[in-house]
Coordinates of C-alpha atoms in Angstrom, one line a residue:
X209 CA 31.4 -37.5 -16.2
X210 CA 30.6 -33.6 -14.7
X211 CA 33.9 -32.5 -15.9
X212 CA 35.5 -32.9 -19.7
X213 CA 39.1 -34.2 -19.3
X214 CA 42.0 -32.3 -21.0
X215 CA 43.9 -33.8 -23.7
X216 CA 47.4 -35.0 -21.6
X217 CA 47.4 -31.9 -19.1
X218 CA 46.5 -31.3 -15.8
X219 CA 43.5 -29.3 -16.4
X220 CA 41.2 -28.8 -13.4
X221 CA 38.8 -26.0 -11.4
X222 CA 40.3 -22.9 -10.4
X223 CA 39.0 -20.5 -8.0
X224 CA 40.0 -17.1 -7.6
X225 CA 39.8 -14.2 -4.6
X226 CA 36.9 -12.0 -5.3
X227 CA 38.0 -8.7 -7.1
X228 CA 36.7 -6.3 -5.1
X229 CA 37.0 -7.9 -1.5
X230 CA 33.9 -7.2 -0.6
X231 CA 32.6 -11.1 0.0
X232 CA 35.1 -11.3 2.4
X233 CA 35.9 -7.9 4.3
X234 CA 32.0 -6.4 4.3
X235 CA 32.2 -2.8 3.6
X236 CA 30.0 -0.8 6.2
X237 CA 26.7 0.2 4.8
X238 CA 26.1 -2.9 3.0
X239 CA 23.3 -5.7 4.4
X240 CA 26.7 -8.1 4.8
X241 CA 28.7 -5.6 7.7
X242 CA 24.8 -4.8 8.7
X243 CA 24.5 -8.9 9.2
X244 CA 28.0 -9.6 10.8
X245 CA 27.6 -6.7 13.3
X246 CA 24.3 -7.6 14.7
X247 CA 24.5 -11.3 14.4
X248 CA 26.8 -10.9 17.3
X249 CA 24.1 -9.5 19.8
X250 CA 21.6 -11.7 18.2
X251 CA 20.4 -14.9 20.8
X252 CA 18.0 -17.6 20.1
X253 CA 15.3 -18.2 22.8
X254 CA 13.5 -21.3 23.6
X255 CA 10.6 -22.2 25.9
X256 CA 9.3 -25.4 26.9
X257 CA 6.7 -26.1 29.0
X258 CA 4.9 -29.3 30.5
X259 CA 2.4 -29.3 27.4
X260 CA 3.8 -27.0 25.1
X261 CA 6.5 -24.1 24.1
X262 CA 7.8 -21.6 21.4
X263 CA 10.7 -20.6 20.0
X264 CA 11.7 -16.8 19.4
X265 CA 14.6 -14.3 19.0
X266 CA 16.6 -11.9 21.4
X267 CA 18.4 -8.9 21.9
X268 CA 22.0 -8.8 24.0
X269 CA 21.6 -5.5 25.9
X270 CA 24.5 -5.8 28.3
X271 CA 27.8 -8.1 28.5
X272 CA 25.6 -10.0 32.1
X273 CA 22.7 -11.4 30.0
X274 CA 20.3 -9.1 30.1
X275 CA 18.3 -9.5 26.4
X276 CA 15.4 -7.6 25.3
X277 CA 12.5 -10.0 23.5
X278 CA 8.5 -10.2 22.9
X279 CA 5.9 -10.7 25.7
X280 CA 4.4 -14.1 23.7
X281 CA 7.4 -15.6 23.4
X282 CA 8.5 -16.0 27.2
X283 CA 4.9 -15.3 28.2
X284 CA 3.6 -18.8 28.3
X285 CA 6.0 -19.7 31.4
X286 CA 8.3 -22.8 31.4
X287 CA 12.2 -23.3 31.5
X288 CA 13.6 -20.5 28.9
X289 CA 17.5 -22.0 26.7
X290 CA 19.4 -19.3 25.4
X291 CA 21.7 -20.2 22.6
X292 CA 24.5 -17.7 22.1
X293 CA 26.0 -16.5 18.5
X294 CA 28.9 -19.0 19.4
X295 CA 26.5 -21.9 19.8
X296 CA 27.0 -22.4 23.9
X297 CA 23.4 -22.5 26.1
X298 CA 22.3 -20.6 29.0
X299 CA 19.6 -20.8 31.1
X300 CA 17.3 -17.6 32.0
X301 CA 14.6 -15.9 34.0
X302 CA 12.3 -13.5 33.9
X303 CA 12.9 -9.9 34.8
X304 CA 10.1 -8.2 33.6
X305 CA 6.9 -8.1 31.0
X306 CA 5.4 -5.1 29.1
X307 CA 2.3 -6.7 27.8
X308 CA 1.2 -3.6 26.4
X309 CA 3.8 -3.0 24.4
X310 CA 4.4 -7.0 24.1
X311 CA 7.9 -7.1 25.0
X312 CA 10.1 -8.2 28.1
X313 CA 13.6 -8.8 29.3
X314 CA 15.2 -12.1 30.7
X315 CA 18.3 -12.1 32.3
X316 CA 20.9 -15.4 31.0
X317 CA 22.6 -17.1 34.1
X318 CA 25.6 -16.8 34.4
X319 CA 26.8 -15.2 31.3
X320 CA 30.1 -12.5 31.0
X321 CA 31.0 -10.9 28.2
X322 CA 28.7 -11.3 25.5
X323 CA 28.4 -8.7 23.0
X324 CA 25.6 -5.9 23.6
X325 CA 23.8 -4.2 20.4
X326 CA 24.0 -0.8 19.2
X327 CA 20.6 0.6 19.2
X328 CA 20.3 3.4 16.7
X329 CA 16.9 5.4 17.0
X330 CA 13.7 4.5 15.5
X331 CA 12.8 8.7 15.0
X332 CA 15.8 9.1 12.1
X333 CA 14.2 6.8 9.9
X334 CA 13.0 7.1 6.3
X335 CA 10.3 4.9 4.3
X336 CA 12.5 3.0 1.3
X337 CA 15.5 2.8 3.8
X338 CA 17.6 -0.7 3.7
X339 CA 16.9 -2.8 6.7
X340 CA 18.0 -6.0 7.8
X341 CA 15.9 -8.5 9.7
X342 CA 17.9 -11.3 11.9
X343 CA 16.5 -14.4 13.8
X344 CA 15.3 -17.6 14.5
X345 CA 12.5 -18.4 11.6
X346 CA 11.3 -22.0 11.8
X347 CA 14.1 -22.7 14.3
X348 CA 16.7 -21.9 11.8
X349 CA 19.3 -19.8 14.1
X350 CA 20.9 -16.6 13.0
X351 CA 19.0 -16.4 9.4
X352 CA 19.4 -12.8 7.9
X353 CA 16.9 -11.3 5.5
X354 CA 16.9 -8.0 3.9
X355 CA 14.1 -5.2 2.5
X356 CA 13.6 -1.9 2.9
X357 CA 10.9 0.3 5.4
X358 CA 7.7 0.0 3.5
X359 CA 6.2 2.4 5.7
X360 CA 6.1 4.2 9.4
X361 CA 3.5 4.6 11.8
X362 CA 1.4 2.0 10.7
X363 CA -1.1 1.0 12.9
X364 CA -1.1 -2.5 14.5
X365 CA -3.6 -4.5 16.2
X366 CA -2.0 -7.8 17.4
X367 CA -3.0 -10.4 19.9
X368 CA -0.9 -10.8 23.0
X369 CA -0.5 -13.4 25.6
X370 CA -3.3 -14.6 26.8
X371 CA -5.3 -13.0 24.2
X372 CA -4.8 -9.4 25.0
X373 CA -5.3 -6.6 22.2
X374 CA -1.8 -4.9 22.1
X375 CA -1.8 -1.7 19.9
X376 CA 1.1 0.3 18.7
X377 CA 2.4 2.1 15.5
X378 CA 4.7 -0.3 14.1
X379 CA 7.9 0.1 11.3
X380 CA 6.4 -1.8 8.2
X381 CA 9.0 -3.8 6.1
X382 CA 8.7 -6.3 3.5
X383 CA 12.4 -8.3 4.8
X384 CA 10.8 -11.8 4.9
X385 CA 9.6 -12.2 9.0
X386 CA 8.7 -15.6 9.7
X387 CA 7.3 -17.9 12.8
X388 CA 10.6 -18.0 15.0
X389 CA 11.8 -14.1 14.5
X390 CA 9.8 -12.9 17.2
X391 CA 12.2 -10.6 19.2
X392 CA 14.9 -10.4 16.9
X393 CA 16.3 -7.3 16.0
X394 CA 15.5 -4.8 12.7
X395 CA 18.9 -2.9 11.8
X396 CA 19.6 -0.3 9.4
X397 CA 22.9 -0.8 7.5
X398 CA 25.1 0.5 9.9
X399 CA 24.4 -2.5 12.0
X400 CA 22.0 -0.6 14.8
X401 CA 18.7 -1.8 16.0
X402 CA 15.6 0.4 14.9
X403 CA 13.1 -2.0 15.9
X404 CA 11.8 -5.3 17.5
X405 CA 10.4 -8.1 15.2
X406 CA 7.0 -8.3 16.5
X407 CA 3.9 -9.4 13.9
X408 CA 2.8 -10.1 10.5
X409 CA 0.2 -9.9 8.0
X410 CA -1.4 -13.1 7.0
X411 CA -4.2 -14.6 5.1
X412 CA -6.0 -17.6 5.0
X413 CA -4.6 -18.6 1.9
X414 CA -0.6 -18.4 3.2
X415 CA 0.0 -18.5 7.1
X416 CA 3.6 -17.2 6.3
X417 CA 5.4 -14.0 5.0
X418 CA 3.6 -12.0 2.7
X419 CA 6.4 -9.2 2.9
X420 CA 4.0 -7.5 5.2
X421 CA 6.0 -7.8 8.4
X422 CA 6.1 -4.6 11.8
X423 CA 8.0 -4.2 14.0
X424 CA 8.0 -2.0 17.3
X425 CA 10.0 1.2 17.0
X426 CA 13.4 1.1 19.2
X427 CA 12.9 4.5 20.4
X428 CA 9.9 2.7 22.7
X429 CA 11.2 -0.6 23.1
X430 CA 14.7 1.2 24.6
X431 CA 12.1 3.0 27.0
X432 CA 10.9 0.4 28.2
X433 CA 13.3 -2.1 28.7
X434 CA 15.3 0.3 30.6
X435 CA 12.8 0.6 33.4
X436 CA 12.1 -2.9 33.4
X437 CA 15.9 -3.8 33.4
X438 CA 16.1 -0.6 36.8
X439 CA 12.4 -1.9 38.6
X440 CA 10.8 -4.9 36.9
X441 CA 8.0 -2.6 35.4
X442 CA 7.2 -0.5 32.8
X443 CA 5.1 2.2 32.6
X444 CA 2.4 3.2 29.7
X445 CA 0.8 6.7 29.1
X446 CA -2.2 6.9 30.0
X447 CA -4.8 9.4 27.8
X448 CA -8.2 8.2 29.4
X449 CA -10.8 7.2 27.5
X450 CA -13.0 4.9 25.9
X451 CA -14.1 5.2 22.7
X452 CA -14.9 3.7 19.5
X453 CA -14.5 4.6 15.5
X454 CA -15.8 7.8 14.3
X455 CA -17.9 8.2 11.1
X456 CA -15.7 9.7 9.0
X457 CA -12.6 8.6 10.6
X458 CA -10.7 9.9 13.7
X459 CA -12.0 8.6 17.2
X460 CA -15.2 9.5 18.8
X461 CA -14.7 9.7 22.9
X462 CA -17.5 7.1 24.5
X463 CA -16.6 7.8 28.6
X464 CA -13.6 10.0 30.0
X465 CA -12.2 8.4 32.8
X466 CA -12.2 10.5 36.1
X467 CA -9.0 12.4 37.3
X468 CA -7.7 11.1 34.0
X469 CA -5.5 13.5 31.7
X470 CA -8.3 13.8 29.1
X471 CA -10.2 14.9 32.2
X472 CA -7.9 17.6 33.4
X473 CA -8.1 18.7 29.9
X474 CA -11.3 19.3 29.2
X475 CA -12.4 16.6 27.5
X476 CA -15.8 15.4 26.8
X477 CA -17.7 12.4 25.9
X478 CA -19.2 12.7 22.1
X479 CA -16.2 14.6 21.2
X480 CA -13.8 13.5 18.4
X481 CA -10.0 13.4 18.8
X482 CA -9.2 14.4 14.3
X483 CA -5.4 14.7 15.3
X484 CA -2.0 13.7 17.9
X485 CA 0.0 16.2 16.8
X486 CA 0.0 16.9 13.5
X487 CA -0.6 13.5 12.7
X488 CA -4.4 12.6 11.4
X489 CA -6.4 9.9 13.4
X490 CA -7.8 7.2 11.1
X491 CA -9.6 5.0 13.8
X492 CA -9.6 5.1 17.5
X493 CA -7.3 1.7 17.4
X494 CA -5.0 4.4 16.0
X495 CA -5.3 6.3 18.8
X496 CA -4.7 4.2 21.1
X497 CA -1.5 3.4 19.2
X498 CA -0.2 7.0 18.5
X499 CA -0.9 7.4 22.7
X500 CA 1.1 4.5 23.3
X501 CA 4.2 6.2 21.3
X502 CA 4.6 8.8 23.7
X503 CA 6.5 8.7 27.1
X504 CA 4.3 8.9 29.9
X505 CA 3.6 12.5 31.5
X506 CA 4.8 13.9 28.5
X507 CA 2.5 16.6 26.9
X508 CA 1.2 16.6 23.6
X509 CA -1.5 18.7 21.6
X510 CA -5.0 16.8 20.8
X511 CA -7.2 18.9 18.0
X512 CA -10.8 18.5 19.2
X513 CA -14.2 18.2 17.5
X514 CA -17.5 17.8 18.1
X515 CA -19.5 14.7 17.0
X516 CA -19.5 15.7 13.3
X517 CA -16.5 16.9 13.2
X518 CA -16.6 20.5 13.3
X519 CA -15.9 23.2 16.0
X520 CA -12.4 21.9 16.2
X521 CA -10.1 23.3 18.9
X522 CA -6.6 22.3 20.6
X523 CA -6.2 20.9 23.5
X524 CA -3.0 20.4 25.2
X525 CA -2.8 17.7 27.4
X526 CA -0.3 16.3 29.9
X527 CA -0.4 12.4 30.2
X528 CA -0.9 10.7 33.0
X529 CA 1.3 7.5 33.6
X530 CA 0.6 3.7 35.3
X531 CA 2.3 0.6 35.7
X532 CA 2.2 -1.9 32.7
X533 CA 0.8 -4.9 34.1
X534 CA -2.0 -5.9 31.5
X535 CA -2.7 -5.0 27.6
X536 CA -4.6 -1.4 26.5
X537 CA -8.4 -2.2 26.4
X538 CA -10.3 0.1 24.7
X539 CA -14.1 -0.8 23.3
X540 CA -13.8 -4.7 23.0
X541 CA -16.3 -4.4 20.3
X542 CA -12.9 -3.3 18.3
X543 CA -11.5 -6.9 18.5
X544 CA -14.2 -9.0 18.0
X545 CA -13.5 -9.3 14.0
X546 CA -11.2 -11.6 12.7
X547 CA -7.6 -9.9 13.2
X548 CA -4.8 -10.3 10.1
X549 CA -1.8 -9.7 12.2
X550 CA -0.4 -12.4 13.9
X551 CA 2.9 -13.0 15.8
X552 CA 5.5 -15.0 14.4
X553 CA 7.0 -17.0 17.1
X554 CA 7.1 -20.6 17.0
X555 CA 4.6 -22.7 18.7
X556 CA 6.0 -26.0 19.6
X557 CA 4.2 -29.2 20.5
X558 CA 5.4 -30.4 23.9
X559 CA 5.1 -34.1 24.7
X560 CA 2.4 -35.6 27.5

């Protein structure tokens, strides 16, 4: 017996409405109206091919269908299944890949109404801020975890389809990212995506979450989902150069690409690139990375120095811009150690 029995009365278990209300109307600011707001505008995306698939997480970015998700999880080709927040199916297609920035949209057939998400903007963010991480981890639709920005900017090398390097600075967060939550949305607590699920950190001693999860600020992953959503391709800034790490740091230049920006500005191979802005450069990976975060043919301020590091001058320099058909590939020599970051969607086996 679970229960003791009451001596001649009707004794039994009570429940009662919480006191507050809160477990039932969410307040706004908490991870709960953060969770029920997004949830809405959250899809989860499946891929099968003749030998194999994956499973990931989407974006609604219009009432029609169109969803914003990760290169590697549509990349692989084969017959993409939407399933709604409601629990209905739809069929996609492809309307355009970013490998660079290892993201794409699909377009649902014949879907009305859904509910698009509030994108908020990646720039306003703060490190210790509450986020909210929503997908698809191990096929286990619409699972919320929480955390907080660990950190901004971070610099991210990841593998792509196919095996391409893609670079970018990425919002650290320790909310538990898992293999399936590739694509889904980061939101801050009033419910708006700041960022694209993209990668993790793992070892070889745990291939899961380590609460070291990135994911690709909204402020570039808007960008470019808009122009692939008005032409089917995005474009990428483009600096110039090849290069490798320097020294002490920073990135030294190896070749400077004719007719390239870093051309028209002056720049020279053996030269070191110590700063984007005012922001230091810790590796030329990280250049790559803080290039990427601009829009292209935007302008920014390099600080120049020779091969040691001295003799350091600004340079302003005007960006040039090209189509974003295949991943950054600066010195391969950068990716041929073993690479932490992996992305979490999830692989399945397909049937012979």
């Amino acid at each position: 017996m679970l229960i003791a029995e009451g001596g001649g009365t009707n004794s039994g278990i009570t429940q009662h409405d919480p006191v507050t209300g809160t477990q039932v109307n969410a307040q706004v600011g908490t991870v709960q109206f953060a969770a029920g707001k997004a949830s809405s505008s959250t899809v989860d995306i499946t891929v099968r091919g003749a030998r194999s698939g994956s499973e990931g997480t989407g974006v609604v970015l219009s009432p029609d269908g169109y969803v914003l998700t990760n290169n590697h999880v549509i990349g692989s080709g084969g017959e993409i299944t939407v399933t709604l927040p409601d629990g209905t199916t739809r069929t996609a297609s492809v309307v355009g890949t970013s490998p660079s920035y290892d993201l794409a949209v699909i377009k649902l057939n014949g879907a009305s109404g859904l509910t698009p998400a509030e994108l908020g903007k990646s720039s306003t963010l703060a490190v210790g801020q509450s986020v909210v991480a929503i997908g698809s981890p191990l096929g286990l639709e619409g699972t919320v975890t929480s955390g907080i920005v660990s950190a901004l900017n971070r610099t991210v090398d990841v593998q792509g389809e196919n095996g391409q390097p893609v670079i970018y600075n990425g919002i650290q967060t320790d909310a538990s990212i898992n293999s399936g939550n590739s694509g889904g949305p980061l939101v801050n607590l009033d419910g708006q995506v700041i960022g694209i699920n993209t990668s993790i950190v793992s070892n070889s001693k745990a291939s899961g979450n380590i609460g070291l999860g990135f994911a690709i600020p909204i402020d570039t992953a808007s960008r470019v989902a808009n122009e692939l959503i008005n032409g089917g391709v995005a474009t990428k800034p483009q600096l110039g150069v090849t290069g490798t790490n320097g020294q002490s740091g920073a990135a030294t230049i190896s070749s400077v690409v004719p007719g390239s920006a870093a051309d028209k500005a002056g720049l020279k191979a053996g030269e070191t690139i110590v700063k984007v802005g005012n922001r230091a450069v810790s590796s030329f990976s990280d250049l790559v990375a803080q290039i990427s975060s601009n829009v292209p043919a935007s302008k920014i301020n390099l600080t120049v120095a020779d091969s040691a590091g001295g003799n350091q001058r600004q340079v302003e320099v005007t960006l040039g811009s090209e189509q974003d058909k295949a991943a950054e590939t600066p010195d391969d020599s950068l990716f041929q150690q073993q690479n932490p970051y992996t992305s979490p969607d999830g692989g399945m086996q397909g049937e012979r």
